[in-house]
mmCIF file of C-alpha atoms and ligand atoms in Angstrom:
data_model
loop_
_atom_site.group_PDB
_atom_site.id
_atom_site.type_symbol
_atom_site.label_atom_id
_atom_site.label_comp_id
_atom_site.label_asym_id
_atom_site.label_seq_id
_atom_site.Cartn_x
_atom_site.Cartn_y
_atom_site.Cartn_z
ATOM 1 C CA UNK A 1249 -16.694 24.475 5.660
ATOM 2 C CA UNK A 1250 -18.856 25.254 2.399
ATOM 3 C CA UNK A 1251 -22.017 23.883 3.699
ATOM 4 C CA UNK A 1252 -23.169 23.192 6.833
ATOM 5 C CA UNK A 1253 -22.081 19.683 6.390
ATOM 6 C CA UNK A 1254 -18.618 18.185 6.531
ATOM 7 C CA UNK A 1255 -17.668 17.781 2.996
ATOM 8 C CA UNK A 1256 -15.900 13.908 3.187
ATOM 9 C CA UNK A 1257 -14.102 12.346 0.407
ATOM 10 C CA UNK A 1258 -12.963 8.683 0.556
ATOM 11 C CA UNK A 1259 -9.522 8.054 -1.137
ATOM 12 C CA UNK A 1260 -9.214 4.328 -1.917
ATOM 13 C CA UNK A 1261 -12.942 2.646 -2.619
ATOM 14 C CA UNK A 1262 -11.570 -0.947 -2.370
ATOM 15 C CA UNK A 1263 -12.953 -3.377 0.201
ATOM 16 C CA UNK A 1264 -12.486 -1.287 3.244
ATOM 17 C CA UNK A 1265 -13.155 1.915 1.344
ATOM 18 C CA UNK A 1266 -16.695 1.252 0.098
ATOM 19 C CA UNK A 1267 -18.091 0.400 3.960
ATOM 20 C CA UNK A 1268 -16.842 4.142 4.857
ATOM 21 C CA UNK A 1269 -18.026 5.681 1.423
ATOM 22 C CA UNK A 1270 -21.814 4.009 2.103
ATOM 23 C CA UNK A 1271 -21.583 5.291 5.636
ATOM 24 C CA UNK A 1272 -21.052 8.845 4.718
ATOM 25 C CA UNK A 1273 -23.548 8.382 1.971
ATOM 26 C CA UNK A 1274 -26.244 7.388 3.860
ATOM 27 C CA UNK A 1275 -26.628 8.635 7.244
ATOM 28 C CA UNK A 1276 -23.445 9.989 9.579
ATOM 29 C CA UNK A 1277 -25.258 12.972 11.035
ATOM 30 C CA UNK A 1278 -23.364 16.031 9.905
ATOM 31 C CA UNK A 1279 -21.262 15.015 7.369
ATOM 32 C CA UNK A 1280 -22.299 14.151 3.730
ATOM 33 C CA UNK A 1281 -20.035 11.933 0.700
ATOM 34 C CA UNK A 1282 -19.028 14.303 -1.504
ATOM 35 C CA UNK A 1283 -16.463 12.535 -3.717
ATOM 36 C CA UNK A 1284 -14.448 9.496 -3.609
ATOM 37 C CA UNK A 1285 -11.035 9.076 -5.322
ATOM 38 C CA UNK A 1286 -9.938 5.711 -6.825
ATOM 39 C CA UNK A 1287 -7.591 5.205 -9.409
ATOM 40 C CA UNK A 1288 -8.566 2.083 -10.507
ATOM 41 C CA UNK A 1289 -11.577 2.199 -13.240
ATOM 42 C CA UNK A 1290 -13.287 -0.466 -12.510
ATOM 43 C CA UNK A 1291 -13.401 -0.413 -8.830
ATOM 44 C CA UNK A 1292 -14.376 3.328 -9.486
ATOM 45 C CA UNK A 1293 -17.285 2.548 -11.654
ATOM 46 C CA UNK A 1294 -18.454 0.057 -9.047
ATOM 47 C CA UNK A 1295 -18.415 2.745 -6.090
ATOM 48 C CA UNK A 1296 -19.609 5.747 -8.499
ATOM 49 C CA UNK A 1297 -22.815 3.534 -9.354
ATOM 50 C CA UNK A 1298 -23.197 1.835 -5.947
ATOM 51 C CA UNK A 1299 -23.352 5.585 -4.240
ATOM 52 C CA UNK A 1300 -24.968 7.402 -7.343
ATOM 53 C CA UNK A 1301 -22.208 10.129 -6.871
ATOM 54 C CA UNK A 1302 -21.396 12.661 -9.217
ATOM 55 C CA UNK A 1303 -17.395 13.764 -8.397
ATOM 56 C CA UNK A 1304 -15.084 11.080 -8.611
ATOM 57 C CA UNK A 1305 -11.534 11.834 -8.351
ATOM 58 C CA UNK A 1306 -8.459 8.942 -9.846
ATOM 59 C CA UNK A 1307 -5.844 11.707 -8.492
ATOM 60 C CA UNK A 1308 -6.211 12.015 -4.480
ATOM 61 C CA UNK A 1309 -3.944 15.471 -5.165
ATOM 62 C CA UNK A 1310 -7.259 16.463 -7.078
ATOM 63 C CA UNK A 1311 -9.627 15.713 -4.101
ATOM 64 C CA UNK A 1312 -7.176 17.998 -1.845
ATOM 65 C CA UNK A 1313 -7.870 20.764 -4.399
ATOM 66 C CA UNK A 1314 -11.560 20.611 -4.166
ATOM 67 C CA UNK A 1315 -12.570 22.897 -1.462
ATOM 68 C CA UNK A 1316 -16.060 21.120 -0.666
ATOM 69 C CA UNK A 1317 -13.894 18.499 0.639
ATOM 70 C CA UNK A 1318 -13.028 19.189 4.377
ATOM 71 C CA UNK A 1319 -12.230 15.432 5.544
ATOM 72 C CA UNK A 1320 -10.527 12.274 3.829
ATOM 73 C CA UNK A 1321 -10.918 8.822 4.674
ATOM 74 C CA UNK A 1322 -7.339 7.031 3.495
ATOM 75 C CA UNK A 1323 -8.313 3.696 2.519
ATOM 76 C CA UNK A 1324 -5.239 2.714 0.116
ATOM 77 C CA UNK A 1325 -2.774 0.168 0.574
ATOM 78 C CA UNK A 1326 -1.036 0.742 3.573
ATOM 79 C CA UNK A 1327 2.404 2.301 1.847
ATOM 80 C CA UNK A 1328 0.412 5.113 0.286
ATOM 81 C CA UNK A 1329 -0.720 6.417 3.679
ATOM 82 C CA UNK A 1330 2.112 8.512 4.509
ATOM 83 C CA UNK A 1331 2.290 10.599 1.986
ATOM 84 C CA UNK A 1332 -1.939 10.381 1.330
ATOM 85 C CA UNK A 1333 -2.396 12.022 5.163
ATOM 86 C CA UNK A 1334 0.496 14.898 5.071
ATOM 87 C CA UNK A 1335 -0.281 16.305 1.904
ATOM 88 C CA UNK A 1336 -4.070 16.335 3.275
ATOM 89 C CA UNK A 1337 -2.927 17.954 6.483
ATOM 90 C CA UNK A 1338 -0.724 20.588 4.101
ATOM 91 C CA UNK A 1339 -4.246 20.807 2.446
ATOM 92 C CA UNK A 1340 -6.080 21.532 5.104
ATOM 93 C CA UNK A 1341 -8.250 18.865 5.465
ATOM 94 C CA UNK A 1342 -8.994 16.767 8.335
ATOM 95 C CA UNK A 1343 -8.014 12.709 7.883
ATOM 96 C CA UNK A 1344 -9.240 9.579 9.376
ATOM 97 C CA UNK A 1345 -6.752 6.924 8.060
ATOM 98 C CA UNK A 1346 -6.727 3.498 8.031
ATOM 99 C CA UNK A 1347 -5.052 1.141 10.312
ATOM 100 C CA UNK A 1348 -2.014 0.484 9.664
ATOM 101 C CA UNK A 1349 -1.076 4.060 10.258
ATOM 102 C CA UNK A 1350 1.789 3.019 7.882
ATOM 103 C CA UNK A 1351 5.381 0.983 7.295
ATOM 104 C CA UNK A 1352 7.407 2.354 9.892
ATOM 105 C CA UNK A 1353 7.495 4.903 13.438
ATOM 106 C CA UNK A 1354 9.083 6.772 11.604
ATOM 107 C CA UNK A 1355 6.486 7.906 8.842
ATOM 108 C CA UNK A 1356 3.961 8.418 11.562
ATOM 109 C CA UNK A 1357 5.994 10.865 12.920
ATOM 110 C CA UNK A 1358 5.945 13.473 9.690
ATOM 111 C CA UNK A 1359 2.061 12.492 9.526
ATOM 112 C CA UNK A 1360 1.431 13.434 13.567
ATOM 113 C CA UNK A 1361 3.785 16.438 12.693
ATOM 114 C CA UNK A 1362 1.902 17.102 9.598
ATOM 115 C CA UNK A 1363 -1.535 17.522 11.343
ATOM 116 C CA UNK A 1364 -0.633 19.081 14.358
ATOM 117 C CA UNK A 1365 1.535 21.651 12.216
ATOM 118 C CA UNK A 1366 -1.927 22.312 9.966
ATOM 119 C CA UNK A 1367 -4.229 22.263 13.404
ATOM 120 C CA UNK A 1368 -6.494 18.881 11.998
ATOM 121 C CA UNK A 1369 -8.002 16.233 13.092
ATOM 122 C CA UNK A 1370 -5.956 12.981 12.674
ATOM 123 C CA UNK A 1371 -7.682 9.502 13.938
ATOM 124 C CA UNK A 1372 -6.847 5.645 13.028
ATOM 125 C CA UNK A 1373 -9.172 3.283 12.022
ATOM 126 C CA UNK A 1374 -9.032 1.222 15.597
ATOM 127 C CA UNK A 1375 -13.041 0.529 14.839
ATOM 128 C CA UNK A 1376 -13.026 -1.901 18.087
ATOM 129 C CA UNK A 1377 -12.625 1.045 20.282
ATOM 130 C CA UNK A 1378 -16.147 1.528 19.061
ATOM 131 C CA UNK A 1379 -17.652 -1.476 19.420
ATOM 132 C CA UNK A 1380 -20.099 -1.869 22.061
ATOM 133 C CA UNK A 1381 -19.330 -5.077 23.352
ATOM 134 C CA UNK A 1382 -15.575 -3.999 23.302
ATOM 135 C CA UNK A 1383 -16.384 -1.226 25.109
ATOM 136 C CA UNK A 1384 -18.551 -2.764 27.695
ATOM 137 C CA UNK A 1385 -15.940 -5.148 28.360
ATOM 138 C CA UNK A 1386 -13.346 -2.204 29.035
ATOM 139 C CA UNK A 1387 -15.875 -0.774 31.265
ATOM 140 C CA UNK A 1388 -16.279 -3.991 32.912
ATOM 141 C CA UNK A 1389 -12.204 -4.418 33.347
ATOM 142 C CA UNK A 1390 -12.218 -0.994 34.626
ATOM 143 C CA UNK A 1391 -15.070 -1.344 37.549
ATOM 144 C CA UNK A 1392 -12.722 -3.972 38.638
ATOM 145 C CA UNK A 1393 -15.244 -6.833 37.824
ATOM 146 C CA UNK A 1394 -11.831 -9.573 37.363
ATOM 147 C CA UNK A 1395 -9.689 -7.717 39.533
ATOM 148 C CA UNK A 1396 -6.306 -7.128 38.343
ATOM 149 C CA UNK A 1397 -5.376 -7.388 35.007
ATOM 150 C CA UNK A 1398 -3.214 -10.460 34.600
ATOM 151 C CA UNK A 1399 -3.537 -11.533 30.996
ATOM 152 C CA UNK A 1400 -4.543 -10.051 27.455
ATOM 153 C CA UNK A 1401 -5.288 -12.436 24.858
ATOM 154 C CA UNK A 1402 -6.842 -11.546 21.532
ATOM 155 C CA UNK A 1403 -7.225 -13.525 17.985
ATOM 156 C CA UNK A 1404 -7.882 -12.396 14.537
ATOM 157 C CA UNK A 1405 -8.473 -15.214 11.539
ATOM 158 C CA UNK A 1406 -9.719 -13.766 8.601
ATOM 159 C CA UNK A 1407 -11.359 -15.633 5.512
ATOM 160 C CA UNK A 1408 -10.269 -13.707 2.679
ATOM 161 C CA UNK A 1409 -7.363 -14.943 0.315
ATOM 162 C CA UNK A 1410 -4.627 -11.799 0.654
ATOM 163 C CA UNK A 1411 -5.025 -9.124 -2.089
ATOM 164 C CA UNK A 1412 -1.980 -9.310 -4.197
ATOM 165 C CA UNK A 1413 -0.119 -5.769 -2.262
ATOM 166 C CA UNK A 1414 -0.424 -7.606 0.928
ATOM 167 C CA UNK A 1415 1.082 -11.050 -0.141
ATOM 168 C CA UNK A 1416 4.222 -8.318 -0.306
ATOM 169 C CA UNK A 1417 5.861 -7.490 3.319
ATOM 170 C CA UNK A 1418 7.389 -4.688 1.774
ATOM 171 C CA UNK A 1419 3.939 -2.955 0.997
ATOM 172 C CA UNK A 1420 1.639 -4.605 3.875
ATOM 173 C CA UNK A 1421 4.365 -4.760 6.537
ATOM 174 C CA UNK A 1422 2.249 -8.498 6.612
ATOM 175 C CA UNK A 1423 -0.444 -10.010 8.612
ATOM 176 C CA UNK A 1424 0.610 -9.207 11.716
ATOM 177 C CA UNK A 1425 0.461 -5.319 10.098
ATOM 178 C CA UNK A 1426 -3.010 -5.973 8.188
ATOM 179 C CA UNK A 1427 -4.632 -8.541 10.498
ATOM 180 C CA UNK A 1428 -3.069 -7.816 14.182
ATOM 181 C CA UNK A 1429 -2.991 -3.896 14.349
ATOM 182 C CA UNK A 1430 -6.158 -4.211 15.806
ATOM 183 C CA UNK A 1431 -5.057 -6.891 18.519
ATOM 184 C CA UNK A 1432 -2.279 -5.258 19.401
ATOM 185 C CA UNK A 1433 -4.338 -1.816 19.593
ATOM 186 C CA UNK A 1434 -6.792 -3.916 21.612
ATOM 187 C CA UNK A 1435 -3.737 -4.891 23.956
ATOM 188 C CA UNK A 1436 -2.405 -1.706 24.627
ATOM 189 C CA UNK A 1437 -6.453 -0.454 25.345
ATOM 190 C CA UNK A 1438 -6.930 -3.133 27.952
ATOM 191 C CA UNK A 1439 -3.417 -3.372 29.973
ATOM 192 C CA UNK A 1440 -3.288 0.537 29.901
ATOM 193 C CA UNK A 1441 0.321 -0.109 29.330
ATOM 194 C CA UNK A 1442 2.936 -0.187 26.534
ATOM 195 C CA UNK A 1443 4.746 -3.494 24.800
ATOM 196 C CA UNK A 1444 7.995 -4.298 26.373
ATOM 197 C CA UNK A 1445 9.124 -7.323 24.851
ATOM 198 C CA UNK A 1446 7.579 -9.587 21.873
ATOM 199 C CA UNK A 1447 8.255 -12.702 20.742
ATOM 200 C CA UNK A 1448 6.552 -14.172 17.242
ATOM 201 C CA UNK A 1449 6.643 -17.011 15.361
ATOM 202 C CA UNK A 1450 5.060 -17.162 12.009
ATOM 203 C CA UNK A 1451 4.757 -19.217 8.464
ATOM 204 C CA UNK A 1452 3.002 -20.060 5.160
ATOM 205 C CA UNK A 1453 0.669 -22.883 5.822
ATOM 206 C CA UNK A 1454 -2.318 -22.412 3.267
ATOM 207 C CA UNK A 1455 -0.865 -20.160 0.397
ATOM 208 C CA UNK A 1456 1.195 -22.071 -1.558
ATOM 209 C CA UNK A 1457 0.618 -19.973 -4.356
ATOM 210 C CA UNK A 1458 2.395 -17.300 -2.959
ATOM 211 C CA UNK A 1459 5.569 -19.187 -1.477
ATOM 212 C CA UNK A 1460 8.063 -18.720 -4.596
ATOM 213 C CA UNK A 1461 6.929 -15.127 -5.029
ATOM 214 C CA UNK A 1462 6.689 -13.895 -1.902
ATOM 215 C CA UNK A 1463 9.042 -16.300 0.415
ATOM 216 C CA UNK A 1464 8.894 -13.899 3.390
ATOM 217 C CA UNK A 1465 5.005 -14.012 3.232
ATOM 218 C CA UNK A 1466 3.494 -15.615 6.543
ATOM 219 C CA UNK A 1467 -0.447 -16.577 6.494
ATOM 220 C CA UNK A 1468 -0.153 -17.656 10.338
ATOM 221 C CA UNK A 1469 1.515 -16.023 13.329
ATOM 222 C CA UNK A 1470 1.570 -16.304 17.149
ATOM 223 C CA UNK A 1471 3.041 -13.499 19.316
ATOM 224 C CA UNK A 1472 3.963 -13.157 23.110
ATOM 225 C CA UNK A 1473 4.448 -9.792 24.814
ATOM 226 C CA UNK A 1474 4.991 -8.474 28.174
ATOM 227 C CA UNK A 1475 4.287 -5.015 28.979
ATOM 228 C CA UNK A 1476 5.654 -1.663 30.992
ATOM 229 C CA UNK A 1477 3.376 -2.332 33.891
ATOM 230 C CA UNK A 1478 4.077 -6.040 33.957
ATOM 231 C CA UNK A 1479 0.800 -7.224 32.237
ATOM 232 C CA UNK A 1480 1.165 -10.281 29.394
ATOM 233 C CA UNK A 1481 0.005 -10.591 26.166
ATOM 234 C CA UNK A 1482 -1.126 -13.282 23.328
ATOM 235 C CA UNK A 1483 -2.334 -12.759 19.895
ATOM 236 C CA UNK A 1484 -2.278 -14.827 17.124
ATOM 237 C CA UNK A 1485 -3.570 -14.142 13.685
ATOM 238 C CA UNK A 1486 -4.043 -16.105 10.682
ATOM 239 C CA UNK A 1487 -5.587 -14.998 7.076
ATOM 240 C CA UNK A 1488 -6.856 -17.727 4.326
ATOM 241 C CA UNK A 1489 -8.926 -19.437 7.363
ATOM 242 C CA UNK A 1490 -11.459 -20.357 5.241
ATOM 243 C CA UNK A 1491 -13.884 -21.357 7.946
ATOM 244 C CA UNK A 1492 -15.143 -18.097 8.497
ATOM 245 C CA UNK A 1493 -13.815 -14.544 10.437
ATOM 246 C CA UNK A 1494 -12.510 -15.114 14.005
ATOM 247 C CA UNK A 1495 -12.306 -12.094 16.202
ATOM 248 C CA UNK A 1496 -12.006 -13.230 19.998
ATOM 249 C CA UNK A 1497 -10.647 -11.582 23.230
ATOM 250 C CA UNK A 1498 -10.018 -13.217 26.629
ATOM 251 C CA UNK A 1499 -8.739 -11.055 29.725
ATOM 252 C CA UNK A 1500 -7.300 -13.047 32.345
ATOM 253 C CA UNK A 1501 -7.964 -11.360 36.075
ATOM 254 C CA UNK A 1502 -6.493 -11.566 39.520
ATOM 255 C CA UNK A 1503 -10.638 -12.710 40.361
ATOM 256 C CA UNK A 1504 -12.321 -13.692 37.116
ATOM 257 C CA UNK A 1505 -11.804 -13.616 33.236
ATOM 258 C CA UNK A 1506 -13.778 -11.962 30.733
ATOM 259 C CA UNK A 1507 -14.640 -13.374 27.326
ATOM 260 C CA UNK A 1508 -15.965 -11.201 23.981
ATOM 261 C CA UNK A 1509 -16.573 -12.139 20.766
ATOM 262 C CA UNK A 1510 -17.653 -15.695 19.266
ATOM 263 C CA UNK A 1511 -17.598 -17.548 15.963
ATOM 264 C CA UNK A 1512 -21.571 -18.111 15.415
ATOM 265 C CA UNK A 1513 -23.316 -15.562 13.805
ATOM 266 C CA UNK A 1514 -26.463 -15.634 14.939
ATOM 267 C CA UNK A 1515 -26.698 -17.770 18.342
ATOM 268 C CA UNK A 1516 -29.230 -19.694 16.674
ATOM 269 C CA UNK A 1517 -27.899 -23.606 16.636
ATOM 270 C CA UNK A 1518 -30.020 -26.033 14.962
ATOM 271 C CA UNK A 1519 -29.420 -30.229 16.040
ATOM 272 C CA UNK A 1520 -30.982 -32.856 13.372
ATOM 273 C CA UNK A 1521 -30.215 -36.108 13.242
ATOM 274 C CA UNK A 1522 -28.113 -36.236 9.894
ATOM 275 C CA UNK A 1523 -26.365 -33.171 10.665
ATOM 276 C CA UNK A 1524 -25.917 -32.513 14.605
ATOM 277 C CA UNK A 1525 -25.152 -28.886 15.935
ATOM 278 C CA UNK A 1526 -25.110 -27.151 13.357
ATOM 279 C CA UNK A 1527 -24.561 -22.733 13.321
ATOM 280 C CA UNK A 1528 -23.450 -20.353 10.642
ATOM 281 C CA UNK A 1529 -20.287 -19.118 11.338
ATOM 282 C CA UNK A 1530 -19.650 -15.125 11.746
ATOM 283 C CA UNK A 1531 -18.680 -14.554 7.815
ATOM 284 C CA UNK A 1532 -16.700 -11.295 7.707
ATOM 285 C CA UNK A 1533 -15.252 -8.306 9.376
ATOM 286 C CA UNK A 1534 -17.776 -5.860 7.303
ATOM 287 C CA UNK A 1535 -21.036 -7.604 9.050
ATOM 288 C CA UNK A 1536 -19.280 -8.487 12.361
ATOM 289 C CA UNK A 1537 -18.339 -5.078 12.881
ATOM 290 C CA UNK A 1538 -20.628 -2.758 10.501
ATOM 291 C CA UNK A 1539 -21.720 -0.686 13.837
ATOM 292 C CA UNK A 1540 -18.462 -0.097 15.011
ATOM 293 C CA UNK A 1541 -17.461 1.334 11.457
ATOM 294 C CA UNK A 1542 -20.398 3.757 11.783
ATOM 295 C CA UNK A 1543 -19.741 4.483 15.243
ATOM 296 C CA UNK A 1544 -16.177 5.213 14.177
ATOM 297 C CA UNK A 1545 -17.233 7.731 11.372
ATOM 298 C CA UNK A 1546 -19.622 8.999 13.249
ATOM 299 C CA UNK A 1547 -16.857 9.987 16.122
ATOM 300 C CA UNK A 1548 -14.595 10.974 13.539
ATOM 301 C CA UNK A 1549 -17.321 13.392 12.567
ATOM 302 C CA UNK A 1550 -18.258 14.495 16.349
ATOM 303 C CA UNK A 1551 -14.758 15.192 16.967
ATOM 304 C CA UNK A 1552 -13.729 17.374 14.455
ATOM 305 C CA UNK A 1553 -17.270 19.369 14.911
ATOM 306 C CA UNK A 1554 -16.743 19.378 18.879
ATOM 307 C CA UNK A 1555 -13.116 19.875 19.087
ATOM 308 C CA UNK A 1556 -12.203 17.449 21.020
ATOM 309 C CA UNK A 1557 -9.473 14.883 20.522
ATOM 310 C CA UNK A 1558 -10.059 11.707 18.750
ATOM 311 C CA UNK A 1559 -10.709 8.110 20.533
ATOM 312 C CA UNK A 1560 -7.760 6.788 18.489
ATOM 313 C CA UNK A 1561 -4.759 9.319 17.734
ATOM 314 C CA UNK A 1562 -2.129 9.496 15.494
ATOM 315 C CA UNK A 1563 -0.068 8.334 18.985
ATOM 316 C CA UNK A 1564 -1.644 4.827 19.212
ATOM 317 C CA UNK A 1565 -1.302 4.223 15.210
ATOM 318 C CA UNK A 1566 2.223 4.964 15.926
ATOM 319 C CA UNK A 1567 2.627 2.495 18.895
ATOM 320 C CA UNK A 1568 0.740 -0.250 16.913
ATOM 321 C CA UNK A 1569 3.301 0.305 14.009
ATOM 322 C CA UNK A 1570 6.082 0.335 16.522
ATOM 323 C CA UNK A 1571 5.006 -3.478 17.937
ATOM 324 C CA UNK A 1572 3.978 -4.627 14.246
ATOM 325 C CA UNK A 1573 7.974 -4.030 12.981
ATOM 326 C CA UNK A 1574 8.697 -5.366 16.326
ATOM 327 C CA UNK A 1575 6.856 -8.656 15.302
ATOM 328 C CA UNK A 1576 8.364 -9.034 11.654
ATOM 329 C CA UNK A 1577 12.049 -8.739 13.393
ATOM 330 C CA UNK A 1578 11.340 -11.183 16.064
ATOM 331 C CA UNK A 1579 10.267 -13.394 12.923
ATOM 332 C CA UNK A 1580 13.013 -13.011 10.714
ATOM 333 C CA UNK A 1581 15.798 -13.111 13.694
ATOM 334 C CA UNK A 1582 13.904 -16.263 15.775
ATOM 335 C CA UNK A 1583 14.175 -13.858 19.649
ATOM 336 C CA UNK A 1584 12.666 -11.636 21.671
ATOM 337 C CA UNK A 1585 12.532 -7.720 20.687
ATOM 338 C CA UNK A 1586 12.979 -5.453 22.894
ATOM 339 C CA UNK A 1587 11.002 -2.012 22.438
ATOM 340 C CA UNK A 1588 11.944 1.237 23.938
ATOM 341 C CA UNK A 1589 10.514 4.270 23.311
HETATM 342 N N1 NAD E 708 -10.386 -1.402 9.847
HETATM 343 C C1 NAD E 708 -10.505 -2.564 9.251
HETATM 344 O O1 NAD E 708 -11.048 -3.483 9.811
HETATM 345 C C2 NAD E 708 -9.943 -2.759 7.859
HETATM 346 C C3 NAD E 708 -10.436 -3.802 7.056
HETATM 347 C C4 NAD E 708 -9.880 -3.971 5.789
HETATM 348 C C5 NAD E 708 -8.867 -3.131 5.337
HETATM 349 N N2 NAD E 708 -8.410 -2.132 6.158
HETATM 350 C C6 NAD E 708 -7.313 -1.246 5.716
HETATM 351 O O2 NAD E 708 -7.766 -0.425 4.651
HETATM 352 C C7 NAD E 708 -6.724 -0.227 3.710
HETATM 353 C C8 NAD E 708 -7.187 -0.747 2.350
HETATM 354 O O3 NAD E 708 -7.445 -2.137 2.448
HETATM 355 P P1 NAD E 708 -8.492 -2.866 1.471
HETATM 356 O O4 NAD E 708 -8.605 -4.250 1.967
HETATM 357 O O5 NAD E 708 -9.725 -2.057 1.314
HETATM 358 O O6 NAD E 708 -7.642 -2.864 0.121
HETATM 359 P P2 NAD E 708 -8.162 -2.928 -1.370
HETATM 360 O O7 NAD E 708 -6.987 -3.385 -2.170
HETATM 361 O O8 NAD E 708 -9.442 -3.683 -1.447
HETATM 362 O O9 NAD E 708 -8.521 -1.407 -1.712
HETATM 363 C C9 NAD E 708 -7.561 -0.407 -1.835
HETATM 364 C C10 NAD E 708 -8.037 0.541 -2.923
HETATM 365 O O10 NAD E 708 -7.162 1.667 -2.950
HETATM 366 C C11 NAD E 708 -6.962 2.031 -4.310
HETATM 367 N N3 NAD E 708 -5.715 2.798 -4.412
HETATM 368 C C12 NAD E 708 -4.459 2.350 -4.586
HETATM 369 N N4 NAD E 708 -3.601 3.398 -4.632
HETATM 370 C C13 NAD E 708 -4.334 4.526 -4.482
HETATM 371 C C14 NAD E 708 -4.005 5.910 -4.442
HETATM 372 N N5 NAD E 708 -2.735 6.335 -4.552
HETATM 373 N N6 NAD E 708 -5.003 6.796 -4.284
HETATM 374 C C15 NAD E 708 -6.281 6.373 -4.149
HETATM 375 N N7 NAD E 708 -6.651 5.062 -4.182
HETATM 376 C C16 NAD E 708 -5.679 4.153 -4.342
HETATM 377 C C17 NAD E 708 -6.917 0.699 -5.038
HETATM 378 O O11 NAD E 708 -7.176 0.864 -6.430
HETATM 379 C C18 NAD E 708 -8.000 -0.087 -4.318
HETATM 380 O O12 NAD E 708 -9.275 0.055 -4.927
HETATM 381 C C19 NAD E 708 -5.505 -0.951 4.261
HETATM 382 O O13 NAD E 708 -4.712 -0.072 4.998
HETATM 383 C C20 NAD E 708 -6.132 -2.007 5.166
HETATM 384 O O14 NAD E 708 -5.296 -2.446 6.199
HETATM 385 C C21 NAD E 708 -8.935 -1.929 7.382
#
């Protein structure tokens, strides 16, 4: 290290990019923003003058040559990470990357290779796993509060209209890819266990505009699984929603059930007569989750400064990859998949 902060560099400063880019900016203890890389001008501008930073990189080969950079946050479209995160673990650099670790099992591989071969830090951008109310509910499943694990059932119904790279299955891998990873991450962090069979169905219901172009596009999907140790599964995931950004996760016990997450914002409900109930409903993933993000950088941070291994490893991006291609196939060929390791 150069200084006695971590030198971080954000490569990608789109939507996702620019929450991690202010975080290191402004106030993850240890670590400091010292360039971002972006290829796009525009979106570059935007981040340069948003962060008032100085180094700004279109290249992310440039950003692995600049040796005040220790760590990289890969926040590209999902079919750059690959080869983003092993020529940053060839550089010597330590990588928190995005969920979806990337298209296939078989790409994380040479990335987990890739970092343990160059001794760095790898970690996926699970944020839930640092969400307090996800983690008190863990807790909660794991002092036996519902008894015995019966059921996992999370949701995930964004707002946003698709960005034009994830309309494309071929570079997104699809909702169940951009939207579920973190269900299915969730699942496999609350049964302790690993998918055994899934079973999806999925279509276009509320992008026409993207039907002729991108036939195999789905904006709605609704999975089954069963798992190792016996557990079940449900997660269903929809983008386009339009009435605001769902995030909800029932466990089913042998003696209770647990509930977290809900769709108003604030808890405050106001009644008139014109109107009834009425509550603003949770708007995006960016305020809904802004201290898990932090949390999450700031872990990413603690771990590479204490040596210890990350919360989320290279391992579960992997398995989360493994259930998403899982998913698309159970689509396309209408059955169960079977997944063995
Ligand atoms: N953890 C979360 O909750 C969460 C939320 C949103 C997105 N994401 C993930 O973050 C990633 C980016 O998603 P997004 O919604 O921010 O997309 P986006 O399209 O808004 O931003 C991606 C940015 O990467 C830039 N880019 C493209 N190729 C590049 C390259 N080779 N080098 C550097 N930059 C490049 C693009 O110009 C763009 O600005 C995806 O993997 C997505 O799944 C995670």
């Amino acid at each position: 290290m150069k200084s006695d902060k971590l030198g971080v560099c954000v490569i990608g400063a789109g939507r996702a990019g620019l929450i991690h880019a202010v975080n290191f900016a402004k106030g993850i203890k240890n670590a400091r923003l010292t360039a971002i890389c972006e290829p796009n001008h525009e979106a570059a501008e935007k981040a340069r003058q948003e962060l008032e930073l100085e180094r700004h990189y279109p290249d992310y080969r440039q950003a692995l040559d600049d040796d005040q950079v220790d760590a990289v946050v890969v926040v590209t479209p999902t079919d750059y990470h690959r080869d983003i995160v092993v020529s940053a673990a060839e550089a010597g650099k330590h990588i928190l990357c995005e969920k979806p670790m990337a298209m296939t099992v078989g790409e994380c591989d040479e990335m987990i290779t890739a970092t343990e071969k160059n001794n760095v830090v790898l970690q996926i951008g699970f944020m839930r796993r640092f969400d307090q109310n996800f983690v008190y509910a863990r807790e909660q499943v794991r002092q036996g509060a519902i008894g015995d694990v019966v059921l996992v059932k999370s949701l995930t119904r964004g707002p946003s209209i698709p960005q034009r790279w994830q309309y494309d299955i071929a570079k997104s891998n699809g909702p169940l890819a951009e939207v579920n990873s973190h269900d299915i991450d969730t699942l496999r962090w609350f049964t302790e266990s690993e998918f055994e069979h899934v079973y999806a169905i999925a279509g276009n219901y509320r992008c026409p505009e993207a039907r002729d172009e991108f036939p195999d596009f789905y904006d709605n999907v609704l999975m089954t699984a069963s798992f190792a140790n016996g557990m079940q599964g449900s997660i269903d995931g929809a983008v386009s929603v339009g009435y605001g950004y769902d995030a909800r996760l029932e466990v089913v016990g042998t003696e209770g059930v647990l509930f977290v997450g809900r769709l108003d914002q604030t808890g405050v409900v106001t009644c008139n007569r014109s109107n009834g109930l009425k509550a603003p409903a949770v708007e995006s993933w960016r305020s809904l989750f802004s201290d898990a993000y932090r949390n999450e950088d700031q872990g990413f941070v603690d771990t590479i400064m204490k040596g210890k291994p990350p919360v989320v490893s290279g391992h579960d991006g992997k398995m989360a990859v493994k259930v998403v291609n899982a998913g698309n196939q159970s689509i396309i060929e209408k059955k169960p998949i079977a997944l063995n390791e």
